[in-house]
Amino acid sequence: FGRRFESPLLWQSIIMIFTMLLMLKLCTEVRVSNELNIKRRSFAAADSKDEEIKAPPKRSYLDFDLNYFWHWSKFTDYVQCVLTFTGVTGYITYLWLDSSLFVETLGFLAVFTEAMLGVPQLYRNYQNRSTEGMSVKMVLMWTSGDTFKTVYFILNQAPFQFSICGLLQVFVDIAILLQVYLYSYYPQKPVTHAAHPASTKAL
C-alpha cells in the first residue's frame, strides 16, 4: 500500500504463505506424534475443558513460554499467532503509511527476512557437521528459483532492496550446496548435542 510493486510478486507471496502454513501443519502433526511429553503448549490461553489440564488455567491470552516459542502443540496456535502478528503490523502500517522511511524499512525487512530463510538450515548443517536428512533436491529448487527471481528483479529494475536480498538469498543457497559437497566428500566428526527436554526427535 505504501509503495506498489508488480502483481506477480504479490501472488507469489500469497501462494508461499499458504504453502508454508500447510508445511507447518504437517510438521506440527509429525512432531507432536513423536513427543513423549503430552502437556499441551499453546500460544493462546489453554481451555479449562482441555482433558490434559486438571486445574483451571491462570493465564493470560498471550500464554506462551518463550522457551517453546513456535514449538506449540496445535496448528491452530500457529494460525492465531500469524493472525495476531498480521493484525498488529497491519494496524501499525496503516498509522505510518505516509512515512516513506517506515514503508522503505518495512519493505527491506520483508525481503531480508525471506532472504534469511535458508540460514537456519545452514547453521544446523554446520552444527551437525553433516547434511544427512536434508533434501538436496529441495535446495537445488531453492537455488534455481532464487536465481531466476533475482535476475527478474535486476532486469525489471525492481527496488534496490529486492536485488540485494535476492543475491544474498542465492549466496545462502550456494553455501548450503557447498556444505553438501564438503560433508559428503570430507566427512567430519559430528558434534554431540543435548537432547531437547520435550522432544525425542528434532525436525
PDB file of C-alpha atoms in Angstrom:
ATOM      1  CA  PHE A   1       0.000   0.000   0.000  1.00  0.00           C
ATOM      2  CA  GLY A   2       2.881   2.366   0.671  1.00  0.00           C
ATOM      3  CA  ARG A   3       4.904   1.595  -2.442  1.00  0.00           C
ATOM      4  CA  ARG A   4       3.344  -0.693  -5.000  1.00  0.00           C
ATOM      5  CA  PHE A   5       5.328  -3.388  -6.760  1.00  0.00           C
ATOM      6  CA  GLU A   6       4.420  -5.814  -9.518  1.00  0.00           C
ATOM      7  CA  SER A   7       1.437  -8.134  -9.083  1.00  0.00           C
ATOM      8  CA  PRO A   8       3.392 -11.403  -9.745  1.00  0.00           C
ATOM      9  CA  LEU A   9       5.414 -10.737  -6.585  1.00  0.00           C
ATOM     10  CA  LEU A  10       2.225 -10.279  -4.585  1.00  0.00           C
ATOM     11  CA  TRP A  11       0.688 -13.521  -5.872  1.00  0.00           C
ATOM     12  CA  GLN A  12       3.946 -15.364  -5.276  1.00  0.00           C
ATOM     13  CA  SER A  13       3.922 -14.162  -1.662  1.00  0.00           C
ATOM     14  CA  ILE A  14       0.306 -15.216  -1.086  1.00  0.00           C
ATOM     15  CA  ILE A  15       0.920 -18.677  -2.545  1.00  0.00           C
ATOM     16  CA  MET A  16       4.096 -19.051  -0.474  1.00  0.00           C
ATOM     17  CA  ILE A  17       2.294 -18.110   2.751  1.00  0.00           C
ATOM     18  CA  PHE A  18      -0.385 -20.769   2.217  1.00  0.00           C
ATOM     19  CA  THR A  19       2.266 -23.332   1.238  1.00  0.00           C
ATOM     20  CA  MET A  20       4.291 -22.615   4.366  1.00  0.00           C
ATOM     21  CA  LEU A  21       1.175 -22.920   6.543  1.00  0.00           C
ATOM     22  CA  LEU A  22       0.426 -26.344   5.046  1.00  0.00           C
ATOM     23  CA  MET A  23       4.025 -27.438   5.694  1.00  0.00           C
ATOM     24  CA  LEU A  24       3.780 -26.081   9.230  1.00  0.00           C
ATOM     25  CA  LYS A  25       0.608 -28.102   9.820  1.00  0.00           C
ATOM     26  CA  LEU A  26       2.339 -31.277   8.659  1.00  0.00           C
ATOM     27  CA  CYS A  27       5.474 -30.611  10.749  1.00  0.00           C
ATOM     28  CA  THR A  28       3.358 -29.934  13.846  1.00  0.00           C
ATOM     29  CA  GLU A  29       1.442 -33.192  13.461  1.00  0.00           C
ATOM     30  CA  VAL A  30       4.658 -35.188  12.975  1.00  0.00           C
ATOM     31  CA  ARG A  31       6.458 -33.559  15.897  1.00  0.00           C
ATOM     32  CA  VAL A  32       3.567 -33.952  18.343  1.00  0.00           C
ATOM     33  CA  SER A  33       3.128 -37.613  17.390  1.00  0.00           C
ATOM     34  CA  ASN A  34       6.787 -38.220  18.366  1.00  0.00           C
ATOM     35  CA  GLU A  35       6.746 -36.298  21.638  1.00  0.00           C
ATOM     36  CA  LEU A  36       6.797 -38.115  24.972  1.00  0.00           C
ATOM     37  CA  ASN A  37       5.622 -35.062  26.868  1.00  0.00           C
ATOM     38  CA  ILE A  38       1.844 -34.816  26.344  1.00  0.00           C
ATOM     39  CA  LYS A  39       1.458 -31.464  28.101  1.00  0.00           C
ATOM     40  CA  ARG A  40      -0.034 -29.007  25.669  1.00  0.00           C
ATOM     41  CA  ARG A  41       1.945 -25.886  24.857  1.00  0.00           C
ATOM     42  CA  SER A  42      -0.082 -23.099  23.318  1.00  0.00           C
ATOM     43  CA  PHE A  43       0.041 -19.554  22.031  1.00  0.00           C
ATOM     44  CA  ALA A  44      -3.373 -18.620  23.427  1.00  0.00           C
ATOM     45  CA  ALA A  45      -4.685 -19.358  26.906  1.00  0.00           C
ATOM     46  CA  ALA A  46      -5.498 -23.015  27.380  1.00  0.00           C
ATOM     47  CA  ASP A  47      -9.116 -24.115  27.518  1.00  0.00           C
ATOM     48  CA  SER A  48     -10.185 -25.164  31.019  1.00  0.00           C
ATOM     49  CA  LYS A  49     -12.060 -28.072  29.425  1.00  0.00           C
ATOM     50  CA  ASP A  50      -8.840 -29.462  27.983  1.00  0.00           C
ATOM     51  CA  GLU A  51      -8.522 -33.030  29.172  1.00  0.00           C
ATOM     52  CA  GLU A  52      -4.778 -32.630  29.690  1.00  0.00           C
ATOM     53  CA  ILE A  53      -5.278 -29.832  32.234  1.00  0.00           C
ATOM     54  CA  LYS A  54      -6.691 -30.785  35.626  1.00  0.00           C
ATOM     55  CA  ALA A  55      -6.858 -27.315  37.189  1.00  0.00           C
ATOM     56  CA  PRO A  56      -8.379 -24.171  35.655  1.00  0.00           C
ATOM     57  CA  PRO A  57      -5.658 -22.179  33.893  1.00  0.00           C
ATOM     58  CA  LYS A  58      -4.476 -18.952  35.468  1.00  0.00           C
ATOM     59  CA  ARG A  59      -3.056 -17.477  32.296  1.00  0.00           C
ATOM     60  CA  SER A  60      -3.497 -14.515  30.016  1.00  0.00           C
ATOM     61  CA  TYR A  61      -4.203 -14.542  26.273  1.00  0.00           C
ATOM     62  CA  LEU A  62      -0.570 -14.408  25.228  1.00  0.00           C
ATOM     63  CA  ASP A  63       0.194 -17.506  27.237  1.00  0.00           C
ATOM     64  CA  PHE A  64       3.418 -18.872  25.856  1.00  0.00           C
ATOM     65  CA  ASP A  65       6.732 -19.891  27.289  1.00  0.00           C
ATOM     66  CA  LEU A  66       9.498 -18.185  25.319  1.00  0.00           C
ATOM     67  CA  ASN A  67      11.498 -21.407  25.563  1.00  0.00           C
ATOM     68  CA  TYR A  68       8.813 -23.098  23.470  1.00  0.00           C
ATOM     69  CA  PHE A  69       8.004 -20.233  21.129  1.00  0.00           C
ATOM     70  CA  TRP A  70       6.993 -21.658  17.730  1.00  0.00           C
ATOM     71  CA  HIS A  71       7.002 -25.164  19.224  1.00  0.00           C
ATOM     72  CA  TRP A  72       3.328 -25.322  20.078  1.00  0.00           C
ATOM     73  CA  SER A  73       1.219 -28.464  20.134  1.00  0.00           C
ATOM     74  CA  LYS A  74      -1.585 -27.480  17.777  1.00  0.00           C
ATOM     75  CA  PHE A  75      -1.638 -25.923  14.329  1.00  0.00           C
ATOM     76  CA  THR A  76      -4.385 -23.515  15.411  1.00  0.00           C
ATOM     77  CA  ASP A  77      -1.925 -21.850  17.791  1.00  0.00           C
ATOM     78  CA  TYR A  78       0.353 -21.015  14.866  1.00  0.00           C
ATOM     79  CA  VAL A  79      -2.601 -19.611  12.928  1.00  0.00           C
ATOM     80  CA  GLN A  80      -3.566 -17.453  15.914  1.00  0.00           C
ATOM     81  CA  CYS A  81      -0.012 -16.141  16.198  1.00  0.00           C
ATOM     82  CA  VAL A  82       0.190 -15.358  12.460  1.00  0.00           C
ATOM     83  CA  LEU A  83      -3.193 -13.580  12.533  1.00  0.00           C
ATOM     84  CA  THR A  84      -2.202 -11.590  15.632  1.00  0.00           C
ATOM     85  CA  PHE A  85       1.096 -10.566  14.026  1.00  0.00           C
ATOM     86  CA  THR A  86      -0.712  -9.626  10.804  1.00  0.00           C
ATOM     87  CA  GLY A  87      -3.299  -7.564  12.665  1.00  0.00           C
ATOM     88  CA  VAL A  88      -0.743  -5.663  14.762  1.00  0.00           C
ATOM     89  CA  THR A  89       1.651  -4.947  11.902  1.00  0.00           C
ATOM     90  CA  GLY A  90      -1.258  -4.091   9.598  1.00  0.00           C
ATOM     91  CA  TYR A  91      -2.565  -1.517  12.061  1.00  0.00           C
ATOM     92  CA  ILE A  92       0.911  -0.027  12.600  1.00  0.00           C
ATOM     93  CA  THR A  93       1.371   0.147   8.821  1.00  0.00           C
ATOM     94  CA  TYR A  94      -1.974   1.937   8.488  1.00  0.00           C
ATOM     95  CA  LEU A  95      -0.878   4.540  11.042  1.00  0.00           C
ATOM     96  CA  TRP A  96       2.540   5.095   9.429  1.00  0.00           C
ATOM     97  CA  LEU A  97       1.519   4.744   5.795  1.00  0.00           C
ATOM     98  CA  ASP A  98       2.557   8.312   4.974  1.00  0.00           C
ATOM     99  CA  SER A  99       6.087   7.823   6.312  1.00  0.00           C
ATOM    100  CA  SER A 100       8.415   6.885   3.453  1.00  0.00           C
ATOM    101  CA  LEU A 101      11.098   5.845   5.957  1.00  0.00           C
ATOM    102  CA  PHE A 102       8.717   3.370   7.615  1.00  0.00           C
ATOM    103  CA  VAL A 103       7.493   1.997   4.286  1.00  0.00           C
ATOM    104  CA  GLU A 104      11.027   1.512   2.942  1.00  0.00           C
ATOM    105  CA  THR A 105      12.176  -0.079   6.209  1.00  0.00           C
ATOM    106  CA  LEU A 106       9.178  -2.416   6.235  1.00  0.00           C
ATOM    107  CA  GLY A 107       9.869  -3.431   2.648  1.00  0.00           C
ATOM    108  CA  PHE A 108      13.512  -4.091   3.396  1.00  0.00           C
ATOM    109  CA  LEU A 109      12.700  -6.175   6.487  1.00  0.00           C
ATOM    110  CA  ALA A 110      10.239  -8.234   4.439  1.00  0.00           C
ATOM    111  CA  VAL A 111      12.648  -9.175   1.654  1.00  0.00           C
ATOM    112  CA  PHE A 112      15.567  -9.524   4.099  1.00  0.00           C
ATOM    113  CA  THR A 113      13.575 -11.996   6.210  1.00  0.00           C
ATOM    114  CA  GLU A 114      12.801 -14.023   3.102  1.00  0.00           C
ATOM    115  CA  ALA A 115      16.476 -13.914   2.114  1.00  0.00           C
ATOM    116  CA  MET A 116      17.377 -15.452   5.502  1.00  0.00           C
ATOM    117  CA  LEU A 117      15.071 -18.468   5.141  1.00  0.00           C
ATOM    118  CA  GLY A 118      17.957 -20.822   4.400  1.00  0.00           C
ATOM    119  CA  VAL A 119      20.172 -19.609   7.267  1.00  0.00           C
ATOM    120  CA  PRO A 120      18.675 -21.913   9.976  1.00  0.00           C
ATOM    121  CA  GLN A 121      19.363 -24.917   7.723  1.00  0.00           C
ATOM    122  CA  LEU A 122      22.863 -23.614   7.025  1.00  0.00           C
ATOM    123  CA  TYR A 123      23.539 -23.234  10.752  1.00  0.00           C
ATOM    124  CA  ARG A 124      22.102 -26.647  11.641  1.00  0.00           C
ATOM    125  CA  ASN A 125      24.277 -28.300   8.989  1.00  0.00           C
ATOM    126  CA  TYR A 126      27.295 -26.525  10.477  1.00  0.00           C
ATOM    127  CA  GLN A 127      26.390 -27.645  13.993  1.00  0.00           C
ATOM    128  CA  ASN A 128      25.876 -31.281  12.947  1.00  0.00           C
ATOM    129  CA  ARG A 129      28.843 -31.247  10.551  1.00  0.00           C
ATOM    130  CA  SER A 130      26.505 -33.101   8.219  1.00  0.00           C
ATOM    131  CA  THR A 131      23.681 -32.601   5.711  1.00  0.00           C
ATOM    132  CA  GLU A 132      22.172 -36.025   6.357  1.00  0.00           C
ATOM    133  CA  GLY A 133      18.387 -35.961   6.215  1.00  0.00           C
ATOM    134  CA  MET A 134      18.294 -32.726   4.214  1.00  0.00           C
ATOM    135  CA  SER A 135      16.729 -32.805   0.760  1.00  0.00           C
ATOM    136  CA  VAL A 136      19.366 -31.749  -1.766  1.00  0.00           C
ATOM    137  CA  LYS A 137      16.680 -31.541  -4.462  1.00  0.00           C
ATOM    138  CA  MET A 138      14.833 -29.002  -2.316  1.00  0.00           C
ATOM    139  CA  VAL A 139      17.955 -26.839  -2.036  1.00  0.00           C
ATOM    140  CA  LEU A 140      18.531 -27.094  -5.790  1.00  0.00           C
ATOM    141  CA  MET A 141      14.961 -25.901  -6.353  1.00  0.00           C
ATOM    142  CA  TRP A 142      15.564 -23.064  -3.885  1.00  0.00           C
ATOM    143  CA  THR A 143      18.721 -22.058  -5.723  1.00  0.00           C
ATOM    144  CA  SER A 144      17.181 -22.148  -9.190  1.00  0.00           C
ATOM    145  CA  GLY A 145      14.058 -20.298  -8.058  1.00  0.00           C
ATOM    146  CA  ASP A 146      16.031 -17.643  -6.193  1.00  0.00           C
ATOM    147  CA  THR A 147      18.365 -17.199  -9.158  1.00  0.00           C
ATOM    148  CA  PHE A 148      15.508 -16.693 -11.621  1.00  0.00           C
ATOM    149  CA  LYS A 149      13.804 -14.333  -9.191  1.00  0.00           C
ATOM    150  CA  THR A 150      16.944 -12.249  -8.676  1.00  0.00           C
ATOM    151  CA  VAL A 151      17.557 -11.986 -12.422  1.00  0.00           C
ATOM    152  CA  TYR A 152      13.919 -10.907 -12.793  1.00  0.00           C
ATOM    153  CA  PHE A 153      14.458  -8.176 -10.181  1.00  0.00           C
ATOM    154  CA  ILE A 154      17.582  -6.882 -11.886  1.00  0.00           C
ATOM    155  CA  LEU A 155      16.158  -6.908 -15.424  1.00  0.00           C
ATOM    156  CA  ASN A 156      12.945  -5.204 -14.359  1.00  0.00           C
ATOM    157  CA  GLN A 157      14.793  -2.650 -12.224  1.00  0.00           C
ATOM    158  CA  ALA A 158      12.908  -3.581  -9.075  1.00  0.00           C
ATOM    159  CA  PRO A 159      13.615  -1.543  -5.913  1.00  0.00           C
ATOM    160  CA  PHE A 160      17.231  -1.849  -4.807  1.00  0.00           C
ATOM    161  CA  GLN A 161      16.492  -3.952  -1.715  1.00  0.00           C
ATOM    162  CA  PHE A 162      14.872  -6.661  -3.865  1.00  0.00           C
ATOM    163  CA  SER A 163      18.030  -7.201  -5.900  1.00  0.00           C
ATOM    164  CA  ILE A 164      20.386  -7.076  -2.899  1.00  0.00           C
ATOM    165  CA  CYS A 165      18.349  -9.506  -0.810  1.00  0.00           C
ATOM    166  CA  GLY A 166      17.833 -11.756  -3.835  1.00  0.00           C
ATOM    167  CA  LEU A 167      21.598 -12.006  -4.314  1.00  0.00           C
ATOM    168  CA  LEU A 168      22.019 -12.694  -0.589  1.00  0.00           C
ATOM    169  CA  GLN A 169      19.461 -15.498  -0.841  1.00  0.00           C
ATOM    170  CA  VAL A 170      21.337 -17.069  -3.756  1.00  0.00           C
ATOM    171  CA  PHE A 171      24.615 -16.914  -1.804  1.00  0.00           C
ATOM    172  CA  VAL A 172      22.984 -18.701   1.162  1.00  0.00           C
ATOM    173  CA  ASP A 173      21.667 -21.420  -1.163  1.00  0.00           C
ATOM    174  CA  ILE A 174      25.119 -21.864  -2.713  1.00  0.00           C
ATOM    175  CA  ALA A 175      26.682 -22.062   0.770  1.00  0.00           C
ATOM    176  CA  ILE A 176      24.279 -24.903   1.673  1.00  0.00           C
ATOM    177  CA  LEU A 177      25.175 -26.735  -1.552  1.00  0.00           C
ATOM    178  CA  LEU A 178      28.864 -26.319  -0.677  1.00  0.00           C
ATOM    179  CA  GLN A 179      28.132 -27.903   2.693  1.00  0.00           C
ATOM    180  CA  VAL A 180      26.569 -30.864   0.885  1.00  0.00           C
ATOM    181  CA  TYR A 181      29.767 -31.299  -1.114  1.00  0.00           C
ATOM    182  CA  LEU A 182      32.173 -30.786   1.802  1.00  0.00           C
ATOM    183  CA  TYR A 183      30.371 -33.004   4.290  1.00  0.00           C
ATOM    184  CA  SER A 184      29.873 -35.739   1.688  1.00  0.00           C
ATOM    185  CA  TYR A 185      33.447 -35.928   0.445  1.00  0.00           C
ATOM    186  CA  TYR A 186      35.193 -34.725   3.609  1.00  0.00           C
ATOM    187  CA  PRO A 187      33.093 -36.093   6.500  1.00  0.00           C
ATOM    188  CA  GLN A 188      33.852 -34.561   9.875  1.00  0.00           C
ATOM    189  CA  LYS A 189      33.351 -35.853  13.380  1.00  0.00           C
ATOM    190  CA  PRO A 190      29.784 -34.977  14.411  1.00  0.00           C
ATOM    191  CA  VAL A 191      29.245 -32.651  17.339  1.00  0.00           C
ATOM    192  CA  THR A 192      27.220 -34.041  20.246  1.00  0.00           C
ATOM    193  CA  HIS A 193      24.088 -32.101  21.128  1.00  0.00           C
ATOM    194  CA  ALA A 194      21.952 -32.078  24.216  1.00  0.00           C
ATOM    195  CA  ALA A 195      18.503 -33.510  23.551  1.00  0.00           C
ATOM    196  CA  HIS A 196      15.530 -31.163  23.638  1.00  0.00           C
ATOM    197  CA  PRO A 197      13.785 -31.623  27.002  1.00  0.00           C
ATOM    198  CA  ALA A 198      10.324 -32.007  25.483  1.00  0.00           C
ATOM    199  CA  SER A 199      11.030 -33.847  22.283  1.00  0.00           C
ATOM    200  CA  THR A 200      12.593 -37.113  21.294  1.00  0.00           C
ATOM    201  CA  LYS A 201      13.110 -36.123  17.707  1.00  0.00           C
ATOM    202  CA  ALA A 202      14.246 -32.848  16.132  1.00  0.00           C
ATOM    203  CA  LEU A 203      12.644 -31.793  12.893  1.00  0.00           C
TER     204      LEU A 203
END
